[in-house]
Coordinates of C-alpha atoms in Angstrom, one line a residue:
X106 CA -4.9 67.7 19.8
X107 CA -4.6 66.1 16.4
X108 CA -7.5 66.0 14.2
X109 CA -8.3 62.7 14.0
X110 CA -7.4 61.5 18.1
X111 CA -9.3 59.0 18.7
X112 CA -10.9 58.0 15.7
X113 CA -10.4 54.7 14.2
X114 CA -9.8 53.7 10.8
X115 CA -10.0 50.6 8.2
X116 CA -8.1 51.1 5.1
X117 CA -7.5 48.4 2.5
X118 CA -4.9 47.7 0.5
X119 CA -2.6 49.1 3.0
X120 CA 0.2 46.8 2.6
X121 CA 2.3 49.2 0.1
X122 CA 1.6 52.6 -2.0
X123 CA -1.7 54.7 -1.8
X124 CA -3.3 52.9 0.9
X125 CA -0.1 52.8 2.9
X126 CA 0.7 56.2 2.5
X127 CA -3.3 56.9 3.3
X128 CA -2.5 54.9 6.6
X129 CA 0.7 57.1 7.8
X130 CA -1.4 60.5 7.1
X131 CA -4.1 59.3 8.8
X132 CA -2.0 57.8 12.1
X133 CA 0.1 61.1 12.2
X134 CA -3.5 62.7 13.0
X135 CA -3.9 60.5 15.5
X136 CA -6.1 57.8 13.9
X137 CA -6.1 53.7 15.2
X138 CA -5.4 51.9 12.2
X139 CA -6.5 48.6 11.0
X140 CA -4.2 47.7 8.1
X141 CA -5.8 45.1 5.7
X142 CA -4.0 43.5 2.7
X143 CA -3.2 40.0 0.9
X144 CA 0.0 39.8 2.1
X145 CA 1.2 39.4 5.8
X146 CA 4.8 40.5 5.7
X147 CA 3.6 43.7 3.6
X148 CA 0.8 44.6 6.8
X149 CA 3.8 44.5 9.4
X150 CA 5.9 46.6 7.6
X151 CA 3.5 49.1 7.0
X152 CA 1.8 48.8 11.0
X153 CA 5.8 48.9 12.3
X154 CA 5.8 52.3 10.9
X155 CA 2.6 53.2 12.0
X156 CA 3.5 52.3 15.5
X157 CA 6.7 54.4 15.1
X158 CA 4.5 57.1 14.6
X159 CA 3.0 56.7 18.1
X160 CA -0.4 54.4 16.5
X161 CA -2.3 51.5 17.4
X162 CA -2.1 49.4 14.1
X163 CA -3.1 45.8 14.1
X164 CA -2.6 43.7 10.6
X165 CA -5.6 42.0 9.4
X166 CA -4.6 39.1 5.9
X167 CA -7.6 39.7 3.9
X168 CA -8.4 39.9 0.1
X169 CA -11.2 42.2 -0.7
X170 CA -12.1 39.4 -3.4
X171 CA -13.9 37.6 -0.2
X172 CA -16.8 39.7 -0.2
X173 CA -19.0 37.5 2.0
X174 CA -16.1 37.4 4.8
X175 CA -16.1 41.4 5.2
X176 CA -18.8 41.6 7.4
X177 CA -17.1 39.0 9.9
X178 CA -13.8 41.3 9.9
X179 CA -15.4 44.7 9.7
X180 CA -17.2 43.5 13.0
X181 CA -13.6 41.8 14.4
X182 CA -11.7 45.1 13.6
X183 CA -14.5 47.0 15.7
X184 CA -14.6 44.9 18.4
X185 CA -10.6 44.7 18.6
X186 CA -10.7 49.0 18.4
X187 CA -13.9 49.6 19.9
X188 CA -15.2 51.1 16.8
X189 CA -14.9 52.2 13.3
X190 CA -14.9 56.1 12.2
X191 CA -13.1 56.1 9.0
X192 CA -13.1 53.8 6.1
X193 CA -11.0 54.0 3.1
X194 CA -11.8 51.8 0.4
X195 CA -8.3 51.1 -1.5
X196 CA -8.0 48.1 -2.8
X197 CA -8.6 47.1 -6.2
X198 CA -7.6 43.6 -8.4
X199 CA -8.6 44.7 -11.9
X200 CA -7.6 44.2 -15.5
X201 CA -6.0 46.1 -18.3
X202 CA -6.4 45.9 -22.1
X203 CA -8.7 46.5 -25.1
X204 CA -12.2 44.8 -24.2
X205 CA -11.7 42.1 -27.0
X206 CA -8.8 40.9 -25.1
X207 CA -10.4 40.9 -21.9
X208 CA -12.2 37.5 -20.2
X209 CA -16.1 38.1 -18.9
X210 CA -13.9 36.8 -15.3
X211 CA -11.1 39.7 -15.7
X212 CA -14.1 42.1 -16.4
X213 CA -15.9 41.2 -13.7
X214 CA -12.9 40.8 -10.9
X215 CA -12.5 45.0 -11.7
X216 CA -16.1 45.0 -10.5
X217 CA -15.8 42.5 -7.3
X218 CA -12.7 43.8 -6.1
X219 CA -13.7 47.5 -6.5
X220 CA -17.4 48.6 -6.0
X221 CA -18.7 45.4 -4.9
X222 CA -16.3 44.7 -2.2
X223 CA -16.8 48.7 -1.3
X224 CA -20.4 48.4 -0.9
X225 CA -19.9 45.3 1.4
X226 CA -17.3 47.3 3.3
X227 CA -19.7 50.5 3.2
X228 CA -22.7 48.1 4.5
X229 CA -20.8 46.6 7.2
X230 CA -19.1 49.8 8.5
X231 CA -22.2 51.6 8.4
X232 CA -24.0 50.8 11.8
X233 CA -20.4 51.9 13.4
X234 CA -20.2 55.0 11.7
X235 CA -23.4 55.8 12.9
X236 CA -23.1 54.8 16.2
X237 CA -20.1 57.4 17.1
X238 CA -21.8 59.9 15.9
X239 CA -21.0 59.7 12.3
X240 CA -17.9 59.3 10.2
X241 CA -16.5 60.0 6.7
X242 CA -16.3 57.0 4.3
X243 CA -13.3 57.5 1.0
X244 CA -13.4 55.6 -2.0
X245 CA -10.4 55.6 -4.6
X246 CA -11.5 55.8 -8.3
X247 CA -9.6 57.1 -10.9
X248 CA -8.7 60.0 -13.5
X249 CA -9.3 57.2 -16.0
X250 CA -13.1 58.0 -15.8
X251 CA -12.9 61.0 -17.7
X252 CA -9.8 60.6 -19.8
X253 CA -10.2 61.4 -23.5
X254 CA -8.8 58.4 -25.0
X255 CA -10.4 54.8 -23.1
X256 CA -8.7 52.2 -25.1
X257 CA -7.3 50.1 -22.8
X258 CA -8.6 51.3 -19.8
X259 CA -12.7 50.5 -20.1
X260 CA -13.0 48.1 -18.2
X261 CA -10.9 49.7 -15.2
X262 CA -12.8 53.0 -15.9
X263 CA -15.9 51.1 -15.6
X264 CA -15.7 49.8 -12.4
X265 CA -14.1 52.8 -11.1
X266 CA -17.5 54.7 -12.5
X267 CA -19.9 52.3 -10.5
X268 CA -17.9 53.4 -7.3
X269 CA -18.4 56.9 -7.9
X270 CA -21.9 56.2 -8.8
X271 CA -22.0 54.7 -5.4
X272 CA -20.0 57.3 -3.2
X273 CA -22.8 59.8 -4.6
X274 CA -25.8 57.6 -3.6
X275 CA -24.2 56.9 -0.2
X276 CA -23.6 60.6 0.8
X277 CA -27.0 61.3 -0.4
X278 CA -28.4 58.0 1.9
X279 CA -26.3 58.6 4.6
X280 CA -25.9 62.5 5.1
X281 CA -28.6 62.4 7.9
X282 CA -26.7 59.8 9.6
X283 CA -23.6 62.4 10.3
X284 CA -21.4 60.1 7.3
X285 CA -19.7 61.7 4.9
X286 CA -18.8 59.8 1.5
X287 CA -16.2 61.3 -1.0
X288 CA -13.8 60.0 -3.5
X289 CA -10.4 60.7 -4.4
X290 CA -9.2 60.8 -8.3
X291 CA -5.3 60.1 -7.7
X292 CA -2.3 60.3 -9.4
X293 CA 1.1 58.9 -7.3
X294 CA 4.4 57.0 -7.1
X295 CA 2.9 54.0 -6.1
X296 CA 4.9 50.4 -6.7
X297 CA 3.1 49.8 -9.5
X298 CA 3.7 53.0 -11.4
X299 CA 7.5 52.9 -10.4
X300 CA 7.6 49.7 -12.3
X301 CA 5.8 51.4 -15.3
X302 CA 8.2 54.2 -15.2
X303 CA 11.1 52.6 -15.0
X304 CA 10.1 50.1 -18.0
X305 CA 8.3 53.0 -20.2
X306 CA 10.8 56.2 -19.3
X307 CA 9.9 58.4 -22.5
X308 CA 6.1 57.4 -22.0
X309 CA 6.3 58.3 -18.3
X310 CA 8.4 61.6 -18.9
X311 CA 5.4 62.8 -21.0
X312 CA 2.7 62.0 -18.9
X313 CA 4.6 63.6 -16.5
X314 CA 4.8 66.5 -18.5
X315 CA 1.0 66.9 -19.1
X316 CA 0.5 67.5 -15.6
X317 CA 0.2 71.1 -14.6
X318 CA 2.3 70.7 -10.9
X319 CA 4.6 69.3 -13.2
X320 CA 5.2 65.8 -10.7
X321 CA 2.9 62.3 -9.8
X322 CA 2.2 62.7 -6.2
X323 CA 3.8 61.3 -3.5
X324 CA 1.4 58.4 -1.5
X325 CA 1.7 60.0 2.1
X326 CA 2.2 63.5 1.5
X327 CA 0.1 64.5 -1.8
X328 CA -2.8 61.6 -1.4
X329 CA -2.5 60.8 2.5
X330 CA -2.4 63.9 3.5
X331 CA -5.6 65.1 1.5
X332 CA -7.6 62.3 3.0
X333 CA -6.8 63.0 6.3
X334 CA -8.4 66.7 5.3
X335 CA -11.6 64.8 3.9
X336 CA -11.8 62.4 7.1
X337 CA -10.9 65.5 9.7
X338 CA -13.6 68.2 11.0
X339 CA -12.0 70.8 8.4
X340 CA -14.1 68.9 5.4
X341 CA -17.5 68.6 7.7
X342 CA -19.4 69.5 4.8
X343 CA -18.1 67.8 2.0
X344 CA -19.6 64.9 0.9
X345 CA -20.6 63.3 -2.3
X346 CA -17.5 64.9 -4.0
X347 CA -15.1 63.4 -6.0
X348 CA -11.8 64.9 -5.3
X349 CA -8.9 64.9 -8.4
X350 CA -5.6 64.7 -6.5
X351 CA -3.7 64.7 -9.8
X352 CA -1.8 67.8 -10.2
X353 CA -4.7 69.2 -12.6
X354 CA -4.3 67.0 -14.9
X355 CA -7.6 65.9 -15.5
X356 CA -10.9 67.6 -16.3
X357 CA -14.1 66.1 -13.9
X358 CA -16.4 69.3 -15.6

């Protein structure tokens, strides 16, 4: 039996990349999925190939930006599945640049779209972790955190840092209710670092190079597949981790 029959899961951000290769991993195990996203056409796509795969997928249009609608839809997705086991907190709306050039809104969309909209998910989802018997909770956050040059990236580092900060708190909080909390660090050939490869070639053939597996990872079988690991019974007692699934690129010491 796959690892993960039965179970069901809410990803965001599933439309494309990360969170849609997180979605195939996790449906090849077995898992319901409950595909979230901005945009429609995107959530069939990726809950055709889910279905392909054998899964119940349903599509649900929702912008993470919402944060006082995410109760309503964690309750409709677990009402529609008759539960929730996994949650996988994707989706991000950020900014980039120095912090002179950034807007107080840009700064604080990084933080609305990433750990506040992850604590209302986390909140939501929590009574229905519990309930089956417990469950395991991934949040994405980023190499960013700890690389040794910021400039441009502070603000995305920062908000990134405040979901960490709450992965850790939550797997403390919640151990005793059988949920598990970890996050991922990844690197991987998502849309939006094809774009940034194919405009910045030289730039992306070095970072390239500075990884020690010597290739970005691919979104279902480098990233998906390791969170299906984190959200099966082989990773029953890990929690509070954060998990670098970049190659060895970067240094979380």
């Amino acid at each position: 039996m796959p690892n993960l029959e039965g179970k069901v899961a809410v990803i965001t951000g599933a439309g494309q990349g990360v969170g849609q290769g997180i979605a195939l991993a996790l449906a090849s195990d077995g898992a319901s999925v409950a595909v979230l996203g901005r945009t429609a056409a995107k959530l069939e796509v990726t809950c055709e190939m889910l279905r392909e795969r054998g899964a119940k997928a349903e599509p649900y249009v929702f912008d993470v930006l919402d944060t006082d609608r995410i109760p309503a839809v964690v309750e409709e997705v677990a009402e529609r599945f008759g539960g929730i086991d996994i949650l996988v907190n994707n989706a991000y709306s950020g900014c980039y640049g120095t912090l002179l050039s950034l807007s107080d809104e840009q700064f604080h969309k990084g933080f609305e779209s990433g750990p506040f909209a992850a604590f209302a998910f986390m909140k939501a989802a929590h009574p229905y972790l519990k309930q089956n018997g417990g469950g395991a909770i991934v949040n994405l956050v980023t190499s960013a955190m700890v690389r040794w040059d910021l400039s441009t990236y502070g603000a995305y580092a920062a908000a990134k840092s405040a979901l960490r900060s709450l992965t850790r708190t939550a797997a403390d909080e919640w151990g005793r209710d059988g949920i598990r909390v970890n996050a991922i660090a990844p690197h991987a050939v998502s849309p939006a670092y094809a774009g940034w490869q194919d405009a910045n070639p030289e730039e992306a053939a070095e970072f390239c190079a500075s990884i020690p597996l010597g290739y970005v990872g691919d979104c279902e079988q480098d990233i998906g597949r390791a969170v299906a690991m984190l959200c099966g019974p082989d990773a029953r007692y890990l929690t509070g981790a954060t998990v670098p699934l970049d190659g060895g690129q970067a240094n979380f010491d």
